[in-house]
Amino acid sequence: MKANRIIRIMLLLAAVCSTEAILAQDKQNMFNPVHTAVTSLSIAPDARAGAMGDMGVATEADVNSQYWNPAKYPFNVARAGVGVSYTPWLRKLVNDINLANVSGFYRIGNYSAVHASLRYFSLGEVYLSDMEDMTIKPYELSIDAGYSRMLSETFSMAVNLRFILSDIKYDYSSESSAGKAFAADIALYRLGYFMVGNRECSLGWGINISNIGSKISYGGSDYSEFIPTNLRIGLNFTVPFNEYNKFSFGVDMNKLLVPTHPMQTGDEASEDYQERERRDYYDVSSIAGIFKSFGDAPGGFKEEMQEIQWSFGAEYTYNDRFMLRAGYHHEAENKGNRKYFTVGAGFHMSVFTVDASYVFSTAQSNPLDQTMRFSLAFDLDGMRDLFGKMRRR
């Protein structure tokens, strides 16, 4: 493996947000995606939401709500659960990048819950022949925990706290070190029921502002980078056809609350651009950057609207046992051009649930194409009942 493969891996990660940059040289001046560090925090971890176009802020609660909207946890039917998800990442380009995620929750009484997750993003092994034949294993890690509570029978709120570690350095001098950051999530969720004819339908909406926290810097660098602070708003509608069949569909709107990186104009000297870049981007605090992100796009209001990503998804459920899912994700061409369809299925038993999803890219040479996700969730109530029956026998 070549010594500069770590640089190639970093470029591959950036390609997730800018896959069409090298294919559209004639639109180079228009291409202006929002840049962040710790890109892995923006990757959907679970197969259920991944099968619905990466939509999940307002869907029915499950064990993986920690990523999408932790305020959903008090609405879980199960008392407690644990879920494991695995995603082989960018398989069209490399074969040793993957994302692993573990999440769990425990409901306290009928109105609150505690929850946590661990996310590990591995960039594989990298051999550096120009550094004493060193082999390194760059990775990104996040650990979070939170508390959620129902404020009424239909409305809940949640808070998460998160520690982030990004060890992707390839300069192992005495001045280099991994990047560290702390962040928090604030989430709201409402689930209401109403009658349509003789059917009891449900309508849920959710808001999750995630990764509100410090910027991250790597040892040896004079600049700190923004982490992917994100606003996600969504709706989800569920209608039962009869006792065994129900159908739900929804939409998520997603926007990074990070300033747009300044672009150098044609008549601007390099020194002037670097000074403006430092002043308008690197010296901006993370909180100021949230407010700045709503009005700093060079193209004005039109470009601000292009920074919004859309996810559309649908789920069919039979007898609460078998699920079929499909979705679509849309991102503006000059903001990354991640456009893809998703499909998936799930199977639920009293003890566990298995989900899988698959991505079909509609954008040429998209490295997300053919991405698969796998999730396995355990209902601890079901396991307790199962072991109880086994002991009685």
CSV table of C-alpha atoms in Angstrom, one decimal, residues 85-320:
chain,number,residue,atom,x,y,z
A,85,SER,CA,-25.3,-1.8,13.2
A,86,TYR,CA,-22.6,-2.3,10.7
A,87,THR,CA,-21.9,-0.5,7.4
A,88,PRO,CA,-19.1,-1.4,4.9
A,89,TRP,CA,-18.3,2.1,3.6
A,90,LEU,CA,-17.2,3.2,0.1
A,91,ARG,CA,-16.9,-0.3,-1.1
A,92,LYS,CA,-16.7,0.8,-4.7
A,93,LEU,CA,-13.4,2.6,-3.9
A,94,VAL,CA,-11.7,0.7,-1.0
A,95,ASN,CA,-12.4,-2.5,1.0
A,96,ASP,CA,-11.4,-1.7,4.5
A,97,ILE,CA,-13.5,1.3,5.6
A,98,ASN,CA,-16.5,0.6,7.8
A,99,LEU,CA,-18.8,2.1,10.4
A,100,ALA,CA,-19.9,0.2,13.5
A,101,ASN,CA,-22.5,1.6,15.9
A,102,VAL,CA,-24.0,0.3,19.2
A,103,SER,CA,-26.9,2.0,20.9
A,104,GLY,CA,-29.2,1.2,23.8
A,105,PHE,CA,-31.9,2.6,26.0
A,106,TYR,CA,-33.8,2.0,29.3
A,107,ARG,CA,-37.2,3.5,30.1
A,108,ILE,CA,-37.6,4.8,33.6
A,109,GLY,CA,-41.2,4.4,34.6
A,110,ASN,CA,-43.7,5.4,31.8
A,111,TYR,CA,-42.4,8.9,31.1
A,112,SER,CA,-38.7,9.0,30.8
A,113,ALA,CA,-35.7,7.1,29.5
A,114,VAL,CA,-31.9,7.1,29.5
A,115,HIS,CA,-29.9,6.2,26.4
A,116,ALA,CA,-26.4,6.0,25.0
A,117,SER,CA,-24.4,5.0,21.9
A,118,LEU,CA,-20.9,4.2,20.8
A,119,ARG,CA,-19.8,4.9,17.2
A,120,TYR,CA,-16.5,3.7,15.7
A,121,PHE,CA,-15.5,4.7,12.1
A,122,SER,CA,-12.4,2.8,10.9
A,123,LEU,CA,-10.4,3.9,7.9
A,124,GLY,CA,-8.5,0.7,7.7
A,125,GLU,CA,-4.8,0.1,7.8
A,126,VAL,CA,-2.4,2.6,6.2
A,127,TYR,CA,1.2,1.8,5.4
A,128,LEU,CA,3.6,4.8,5.5
A,129,SER,CA,6.8,3.7,3.8
A,130,ASP,CA,8.3,7.2,4.1
A,131,MET,CA,8.0,7.1,8.0
A,132,GLU,CA,10.1,4.1,9.0
A,133,ASP,CA,7.7,1.6,7.4
A,134,MET,CA,5.0,2.5,9.9
A,135,THR,CA,1.5,1.0,9.7
A,136,ILE,CA,-1.3,3.2,11.2
A,137,LYS,CA,-5.0,2.7,11.8
A,138,PRO,CA,-6.8,6.0,11.6
A,139,TYR,CA,-10.3,6.2,13.1
A,140,GLU,CA,-13.0,8.4,14.5
A,141,LEU,CA,-14.9,7.7,17.7
A,142,SER,CA,-17.8,9.2,19.5
A,143,ILE,CA,-19.5,8.3,22.8
A,144,ASP,CA,-22.7,9.8,23.9
A,145,ALA,CA,-25.4,9.5,26.6
A,146,GLY,CA,-28.6,11.3,27.2
A,147,TYR,CA,-31.9,11.7,29.0
A,148,SER,CA,-35.4,12.1,27.5
A,149,ARG,CA,-38.8,12.8,29.2
A,150,MET,CA,-42.4,13.0,28.1
A,151,LEU,CA,-43.9,16.4,29.1
A,152,SER,CA,-47.4,15.2,28.1
A,153,GLU,CA,-48.9,12.1,26.6
A,154,THR,CA,-47.9,13.2,23.1
A,155,PHE,CA,-44.9,15.4,23.5
A,156,SER,CA,-41.3,14.8,24.7
A,157,MET,CA,-37.8,16.4,24.9
A,158,ALA,CA,-34.3,15.0,25.1
A,159,VAL,CA,-30.7,16.1,25.7
A,160,ASN,CA,-27.6,14.2,24.7
A,161,LEU,CA,-23.9,14.8,25.6
A,162,ARG,CA,-21.2,13.6,23.3
A,163,PHE,CA,-17.4,13.1,23.3
A,164,ILE,CA,-15.7,13.0,19.9
A,165,LEU,CA,-12.2,11.7,19.1
A,166,SER,CA,-10.7,12.0,15.6
A,167,ASP,CA,-7.4,10.3,15.1
A,168,ILE,CA,-6.8,10.7,11.4
A,169,LYS,CA,-3.4,12.3,11.5
A,170,TYR,CA,-0.6,11.1,9.3
A,171,ASP,CA,2.1,13.4,10.7
A,172,TYR,CA,3.5,11.6,13.7
A,173,SER,CA,5.8,14.4,14.9
A,174,SER,CA,6.0,15.5,18.5
A,175,GLU,CA,3.5,18.3,17.8
A,176,SER,CA,0.8,16.2,16.2
A,177,SER,CA,-2.1,14.8,18.2
A,178,ALA,CA,-5.7,13.5,17.7
A,179,GLY,CA,-8.5,16.0,17.6
A,180,LYS,CA,-11.0,16.1,20.5
A,181,ALA,CA,-14.4,17.9,20.9
A,182,PHE,CA,-17.5,17.9,23.1
A,183,ALA,CA,-21.0,18.4,21.8
A,184,ALA,CA,-24.7,18.2,22.8
A,185,ASP,CA,-28.0,17.4,21.1
A,186,ILE,CA,-31.4,19.0,21.8
A,187,ALA,CA,-34.4,17.2,20.4
A,188,LEU,CA,-38.2,17.5,20.4
A,189,TYR,CA,-40.8,14.9,19.4
A,190,ARG,CA,-44.6,14.8,19.2
A,191,LEU,CA,-46.8,11.8,18.3
A,192,GLY,CA,-50.5,12.4,18.0
A,193,TYR,CA,-53.4,10.2,17.1
A,194,PHE,CA,-56.6,11.0,15.2
A,195,MET,CA,-59.4,9.2,13.4
A,196,VAL,CA,-59.7,8.9,9.6
A,197,GLY,CA,-63.0,7.1,9.0
A,198,ASN,CA,-62.8,4.1,11.2
A,199,ARG,CA,-59.0,4.0,11.2
A,200,GLU,CA,-56.8,5.4,14.0
A,201,CYS,CA,-53.9,7.1,12.3
A,202,SER,CA,-50.8,8.8,13.8
A,203,LEU,CA,-48.9,11.9,12.8
A,204,GLY,CA,-45.4,12.5,14.3
A,205,TRP,CA,-43.1,15.5,13.9
A,206,GLY,CA,-39.6,15.9,15.3
A,207,ILE,CA,-36.7,18.3,15.5
A,208,ASN,CA,-33.2,17.5,16.4
A,209,ILE,CA,-30.3,19.9,16.6
A,210,SER,CA,-27.2,17.7,17.0
A,211,ASN,CA,-23.5,18.3,17.6
A,212,ILE,CA,-23.8,21.7,19.2
A,213,GLY,CA,-20.3,22.1,20.7
A,214,SER,CA,-16.7,23.0,20.4
A,215,LYS,CA,-14.7,23.2,17.3
A,216,ILE,CA,-12.0,20.5,16.8
A,217,SER,CA,-8.3,21.1,16.1
A,218,TYR,CA,-5.5,18.7,15.5
A,219,GLY,CA,-2.1,19.0,17.0
A,220,GLY,CA,0.4,20.8,14.8
A,221,SER,CA,-2.4,22.9,13.1
A,222,ASP,CA,-3.0,26.6,13.7
A,223,TYR,CA,-6.7,26.3,12.7
A,224,SER,CA,-9.8,24.7,14.3
A,225,GLU,CA,-12.5,23.1,12.2
A,226,PHE,CA,-16.2,23.0,12.6
A,227,ILE,CA,-17.8,19.7,13.6
A,228,PRO,CA,-21.1,18.8,11.7
A,229,THR,CA,-23.6,20.7,13.8
A,230,ASN,CA,-26.9,19.8,12.2
A,231,LEU,CA,-30.6,20.7,12.1
A,232,ARG,CA,-33.1,18.0,11.2
A,233,ILE,CA,-36.8,18.5,11.0
A,234,GLY,CA,-39.3,15.9,9.9
A,235,LEU,CA,-42.9,14.6,9.6
A,236,ASN,CA,-44.2,11.0,9.5
A,237,PHE,CA,-47.7,9.8,8.9
A,238,THR,CA,-48.9,6.3,9.6
A,239,VAL,CA,-52.2,4.8,8.6
A,240,PRO,CA,-53.4,1.2,9.3
A,241,PHE,CA,-55.3,-0.5,6.5
A,242,ASN,CA,-56.6,-3.3,8.8
A,243,GLU,CA,-55.5,-5.4,11.8
A,244,TYR,CA,-52.4,-6.7,10.0
A,245,ASN,CA,-51.3,-4.1,7.5
A,246,LYS,CA,-50.1,-0.5,8.0
A,247,PHE,CA,-48.3,2.0,5.9
A,248,SER,CA,-46.2,5.0,6.9
A,249,PHE,CA,-44.5,7.7,4.9
A,250,GLY,CA,-42.6,10.8,5.8
A,251,VAL,CA,-40.0,13.5,4.9
A,252,ASP,CA,-36.9,14.9,6.6
A,253,MET,CA,-35.3,18.3,6.0
A,254,ASN,CA,-31.6,18.4,6.9
A,255,LYS,CA,-29.3,21.4,7.1
A,256,LEU,CA,-25.7,21.7,8.4
A,257,LEU,CA,-25.4,24.6,10.8
A,258,VAL,CA,-21.9,25.4,9.7
A,259,PRO,CA,-20.7,28.5,7.8
A,260,THR,CA,-20.0,28.1,4.1
A,261,HIS,CA,-16.3,28.1,3.4
A,262,PRO,CA,-15.3,31.4,1.7
A,263,MET,CA,-14.3,31.1,-2.0
A,264,GLN,CA,-11.4,33.0,-3.5
A,265,THR,CA,-12.5,35.5,-6.2
A,266,GLY,CA,-10.7,35.8,-9.5
A,267,ASP,CA,-9.2,39.2,-8.7
A,268,GLU,CA,-8.4,38.6,-5.0
A,269,ALA,CA,-4.7,38.2,-4.0
A,270,SER,CA,-3.8,35.0,-2.1
A,271,GLU,CA,-2.8,37.0,0.9
A,272,ASP,CA,-6.0,38.9,1.0
A,273,TYR,CA,-8.0,35.7,0.6
A,274,GLN,CA,-6.2,33.9,3.4
A,275,GLU,CA,-6.8,36.9,5.7
A,276,ARG,CA,-10.5,36.9,4.8
A,277,GLU,CA,-10.7,33.1,5.2
A,278,ARG,CA,-9.2,33.3,8.7
A,279,ARG,CA,-11.4,36.2,9.8
A,280,ASP,CA,-14.7,35.0,8.3
A,281,TYR,CA,-14.3,31.2,8.9
A,282,TYR,CA,-11.6,29.9,11.1
A,283,ASP,CA,-11.9,32.7,13.8
A,284,VAL,CA,-15.7,32.2,14.0
A,285,SER,CA,-16.9,30.4,17.1
A,286,SER,CA,-19.1,27.3,16.8
A,287,ILE,CA,-22.1,29.1,18.3
A,288,ALA,CA,-21.7,32.2,16.0
A,289,GLY,CA,-21.2,29.8,13.1
A,290,ILE,CA,-24.7,28.4,13.7
A,291,PHE,CA,-26.4,31.7,13.2
A,292,LYS,CA,-23.9,32.7,10.4
A,293,SER,CA,-24.8,29.5,8.5
A,294,PHE,CA,-28.3,30.8,7.7
A,295,GLY,CA,-27.1,33.8,5.6
A,296,ASP,CA,-23.5,33.5,4.5
A,297,ALA,CA,-23.8,31.6,1.2
A,298,PRO,CA,-22.1,33.5,-1.7
A,299,GLY,CA,-25.1,32.9,-3.9
A,300,GLY,CA,-27.6,34.4,-1.5
A,301,PHE,CA,-31.0,33.0,-0.6
A,302,LYS,CA,-31.0,30.6,-3.6
A,303,GLU,CA,-27.8,28.9,-2.4
A,304,GLU,CA,-28.9,28.9,1.2
A,305,MET,CA,-31.9,26.8,0.1
A,306,GLN,CA,-29.6,24.5,-1.9
A,307,GLU,CA,-27.8,23.7,1.4
A,308,ILE,CA,-31.0,21.9,2.6
A,309,GLN,CA,-31.0,18.1,2.0
A,310,TRP,CA,-34.3,16.2,1.6
A,311,SER,CA,-35.1,12.6,2.5
A,312,PHE,CA,-38.3,10.9,1.6
A,313,GLY,CA,-39.2,7.5,2.9
A,314,ALA,CA,-42.0,4.9,3.2
A,315,GLU,CA,-42.4,1.7,5.3
A,316,TYR,CA,-45.0,-1.1,4.9
A,317,THR,CA,-45.5,-3.4,8.0
A,318,TYR,CA,-47.3,-6.7,8.1
A,319,ASN,CA,-48.5,-8.0,11.4
A,320,ASP,CA,-45.7,-6.0,13.2
